[in-house]
Coordinates of C-alpha atoms in Angstrom, one line a residue:
Chain D
X1 CA -26.4 45.2 -76.6
X2 CA -22.7 45.8 -76.3
X3 CA -20.8 43.9 -73.6
X4 CA -17.3 44.6 -72.7
X5 CA -15.0 42.5 -70.6
X6 CA -11.5 43.1 -69.2
X7 CA -9.1 40.6 -68.1
X8 CA -7.4 40.3 -65.7
X9 CA -9.7 42.1 -63.1
X10 CA -6.5 42.8 -61.1
X11 CA -2.8 42.7 -61.7
X12 CA 0.2 43.3 -59.5
X13 CA 3.7 43.6 -60.9
X14 CA 7.2 44.9 -59.9
X15 CA 8.3 48.1 -61.1
X16 CA 10.0 48.0 -64.6
X17 CA 7.8 45.1 -66.0
X18 CA 5.6 45.7 -69.0
X19 CA 1.9 45.6 -68.4
X20 CA -0.6 44.1 -70.8
X21 CA -4.3 44.8 -70.3
X22 CA -7.0 43.2 -72.4
X23 CA -10.4 44.4 -73.5
X24 CA -12.9 42.4 -75.5
X25 CA -16.4 43.4 -76.8
X26 CA -19.2 41.7 -78.3
X27 CA -20.3 44.0 -81.0
X28 CA -17.6 44.8 -83.6
X29 CA -19.6 47.6 -85.2
X30 CA -17.8 50.4 -83.3
X31 CA -17.0 53.9 -84.1
X32 CA -13.9 54.2 -82.0
X33 CA -12.5 52.9 -78.6
X34 CA -11.1 54.8 -75.8
X35 CA -8.8 53.7 -72.9
X36 CA -9.2 55.7 -69.5
X37 CA -7.3 55.6 -66.3
X38 CA -9.1 56.1 -62.8
X39 CA -7.3 56.9 -59.6
X40 CA -9.1 56.1 -56.4
X41 CA -11.9 58.5 -55.5
X42 CA -11.3 60.5 -58.8
X43 CA -12.9 60.8 -62.2
X44 CA -11.7 59.1 -65.4
X45 CA -8.8 60.5 -67.4
X46 CA -8.7 59.7 -71.2
X47 CA -5.4 57.9 -72.1
X48 CA -5.8 56.9 -75.8
X49 CA -8.5 56.9 -78.5
X50 CA -8.3 54.5 -81.3
X51 CA -10.5 55.2 -84.2
X52 CA -12.2 52.4 -85.8
X53 CA -10.0 52.5 -89.1
X54 CA -6.7 52.4 -87.0
X55 CA -4.9 49.3 -85.7
X56 CA -2.9 51.0 -83.1
X57 CA -2.3 54.2 -81.1
X58 CA 0.7 55.4 -79.2
X59 CA 1.4 57.9 -76.5
X60 CA 4.7 57.8 -74.6
X61 CA 4.9 54.4 -72.8
X62 CA 1.4 53.5 -73.7
X63 CA 0.4 51.6 -76.9
X64 CA -3.0 50.5 -77.6
X65 CA -4.1 48.0 -80.4
X66 CA -7.4 47.4 -81.9
X67 CA -8.6 44.3 -83.7
X68 CA -12.2 45.3 -84.6
X69 CA -13.1 42.1 -86.4
X70 CA -12.3 40.0 -83.4
X71 CA -13.6 42.4 -80.9
X72 CA -10.4 43.1 -79.0
X73 CA -8.1 45.8 -77.8
X74 CA -5.0 45.6 -75.8
X75 CA -3.2 48.3 -73.8
X76 CA 0.5 47.9 -73.3
X77 CA 2.3 50.1 -70.7
X78 CA 6.0 49.7 -70.9
X79 CA 8.5 49.9 -68.1
X80 CA 5.9 50.3 -65.5
X81 CA 6.2 52.8 -62.6
X82 CA 4.5 52.8 -59.1
X83 CA 2.7 56.0 -60.4
X84 CA 1.0 53.8 -63.2
X85 CA -0.9 52.1 -60.3
X86 CA -4.7 52.8 -61.1
X87 CA -7.7 51.3 -62.5
X88 CA -7.7 51.1 -66.4
X89 CA -11.0 51.0 -68.3
X90 CA -11.8 50.6 -72.0
X91 CA -14.9 51.8 -73.6
X92 CA -15.9 51.2 -77.2
X93 CA -18.3 53.8 -78.8
X94 CA -21.2 52.5 -80.8
X95 CA -21.4 52.8 -84.6
X96 CA -23.9 55.7 -84.2
X97 CA -21.2 57.5 -82.4
X98 CA -23.3 58.4 -79.3
X99 CA -22.9 55.8 -76.5
X100 CA -19.9 54.4 -74.8
X101 CA -20.0 51.1 -72.9
X102 CA -17.5 50.5 -70.2
X103 CA -15.7 47.3 -69.2
X104 CA -15.3 46.7 -65.5
X105 CA -11.7 47.7 -65.5
X106 CA -8.4 46.2 -64.5
X107 CA -7.0 47.3 -61.3
X108 CA -3.2 47.7 -61.5
X109 CA -0.6 47.7 -58.7
X110 CA 3.0 48.4 -59.5
X111 CA 5.2 47.7 -56.6
X112 CA 8.5 49.6 -56.1
Chain K
X1 CA -10.0 75.9 -68.8
X2 CA -12.4 74.2 -66.4
X3 CA -13.4 71.3 -68.7
X4 CA -16.4 69.4 -67.1
X5 CA -17.6 70.6 -63.6
X6 CA -20.1 68.7 -61.3
X7 CA -21.8 70.1 -58.4
X8 CA -22.3 69.3 -55.7
X9 CA -19.2 67.0 -54.8
X10 CA -21.0 65.3 -51.9
X11 CA -24.6 65.0 -50.9
X12 CA -26.5 63.1 -48.3
X13 CA -30.4 62.7 -48.8
X14 CA -33.1 60.9 -47.0
X15 CA -35.3 58.6 -48.7
X16 CA -38.0 60.4 -50.7
X17 CA -36.2 63.7 -50.9
X18 CA -35.4 65.1 -54.3
X19 CA -32.3 66.9 -55.7
X20 CA -30.7 68.0 -58.9
X21 CA -27.1 67.3 -59.9
X22 CA -25.6 69.9 -62.3
X23 CA -23.1 69.3 -64.9
X24 CA -21.4 72.1 -66.8
X25 CA -18.9 72.1 -69.7
X26 CA -17.1 74.9 -71.3
X27 CA -15.7 73.0 -74.4
X28 CA -18.9 73.6 -76.7
X29 CA -19.3 69.8 -76.8
X30 CA -22.5 68.4 -78.4
X31 CA -22.7 65.2 -76.5
X32 CA -23.3 64.9 -72.7
X33 CA -23.7 61.8 -70.5
X34 CA -24.6 60.8 -66.9
X35 CA -23.1 57.5 -65.5
X36 CA -23.3 56.0 -62.2
X37 CA -20.4 53.9 -60.7
X38 CA -21.1 51.1 -58.2
X39 CA -18.7 48.5 -56.8
X40 CA -18.8 45.3 -58.8
X41 CA -21.1 47.1 -61.4
X42 CA -18.8 49.3 -63.2
X43 CA -19.9 52.4 -65.1
X44 CA -23.5 52.3 -66.3
X45 CA -25.1 55.0 -68.5
X46 CA -28.2 56.6 -66.8
X47 CA -29.2 59.2 -69.7
X48 CA -27.2 61.1 -72.4
X49 CA -27.8 64.0 -74.8
X50 CA -26.7 64.3 -78.4
X51 CA -27.3 68.1 -78.3
X52 CA -29.2 71.0 -76.8
X53 CA -32.8 70.2 -76.3
X54 CA -32.4 66.5 -76.6
X55 CA -32.2 63.7 -74.1
X56 CA -32.3 59.9 -74.5
X57 CA -32.4 56.9 -72.1
X58 CA -29.3 54.9 -71.2
X59 CA -29.0 51.6 -69.5
X60 CA -30.4 52.3 -66.1
X61 CA -32.8 55.4 -66.5
X62 CA -35.5 54.5 -64.1
X63 CA -35.8 57.0 -61.1
X64 CA -33.9 59.7 -62.8
X65 CA -34.8 62.6 -65.2
X66 CA -32.6 64.8 -67.2
X67 CA -32.7 68.2 -69.0
X68 CA -30.5 69.9 -71.5
X69 CA -32.0 73.3 -71.9
X70 CA -28.5 74.9 -72.6
X71 CA -25.8 73.3 -74.6
X72 CA -23.3 73.7 -71.8
X73 CA -25.5 72.3 -69.0
X74 CA -26.9 68.8 -68.4
X75 CA -29.0 68.3 -65.2
X76 CA -29.7 65.0 -63.6
X77 CA -32.8 65.0 -61.2
X78 CA -33.9 62.4 -58.6
X79 CA -37.6 63.1 -57.9
X80 CA -37.8 60.7 -54.9
X81 CA -34.5 59.4 -53.8
X82 CA -34.1 55.6 -52.8
X83 CA -31.2 53.9 -51.0
X84 CA -30.5 52.0 -54.3
X85 CA -29.4 55.4 -55.8
X86 CA -26.6 55.6 -53.5
X87 CA -23.7 55.8 -55.8
X88 CA -21.0 58.0 -57.4
X89 CA -22.4 59.9 -60.4
X90 CA -20.2 61.0 -63.2
X91 CA -20.8 63.5 -66.0
X92 CA -19.0 63.4 -69.3
X93 CA -18.9 65.2 -72.5
X94 CA -17.4 64.9 -75.9
X95 CA -17.5 66.8 -79.2
X96 CA -18.3 65.6 -82.7
X97 CA -16.5 62.9 -84.6
X98 CA -13.6 61.2 -83.1
X99 CA -13.5 63.4 -80.0
X100 CA -12.4 61.9 -76.7
X101 CA -14.8 61.7 -73.7
X102 CA -13.9 64.1 -70.8
X103 CA -15.2 63.4 -67.3
X104 CA -16.0 65.4 -64.3
X105 CA -14.7 64.5 -60.9
X106 CA -17.8 62.9 -59.7
X107 CA -20.6 63.6 -57.1
X108 CA -20.8 61.1 -54.2
X109 CA -24.5 60.6 -53.1
X110 CA -25.7 58.8 -50.1
X111 CA -29.4 58.0 -49.7
X112 CA -30.3 56.9 -46.1

């Protein structure tokens, strides 16, 4: 059974600092891995999807890396802004390509 | 483009009552999922479907049933609601291959 851990559970930084969010998973036989953002009271919004054959994926200020063999992914957010305040979740999808398992998330607060 | 639509947005039930949550997607996606999200427990998979006419159990299927009679719709049923089913329910869908997961905005259910 896939288990996903996200550390830290919460993070508070001043505006402008870079954010580093960690995700680890126990079963390295994954199809791909997705990072999401969730605002309070809202659904999840997809940020990045990294295919199992990729090492990294970038979108604007966001960069996600994947080390499948060690069961780790990291989301980097450059030059954080107050609008980046949200909960960030990672979810590897199993090798069969059908089920995603979510981590508990990292709650981020960026202070102006 | 509506994406993933969940109805209703809110509902209050009494113990023992039944209800059906509807999820509709207009992206011709093969895969559909029902998750519940609880404080401290994260997102947990209830049931999922890999195509029209198919359903499968997830991590926490007890007390729920699902149906996927049409490709665009995935219904989640509670036959006899219990207070333990108080939660926020999210529907999600994705296409084939390395297609990202898209979420609805959730249904907040309270069982008294």
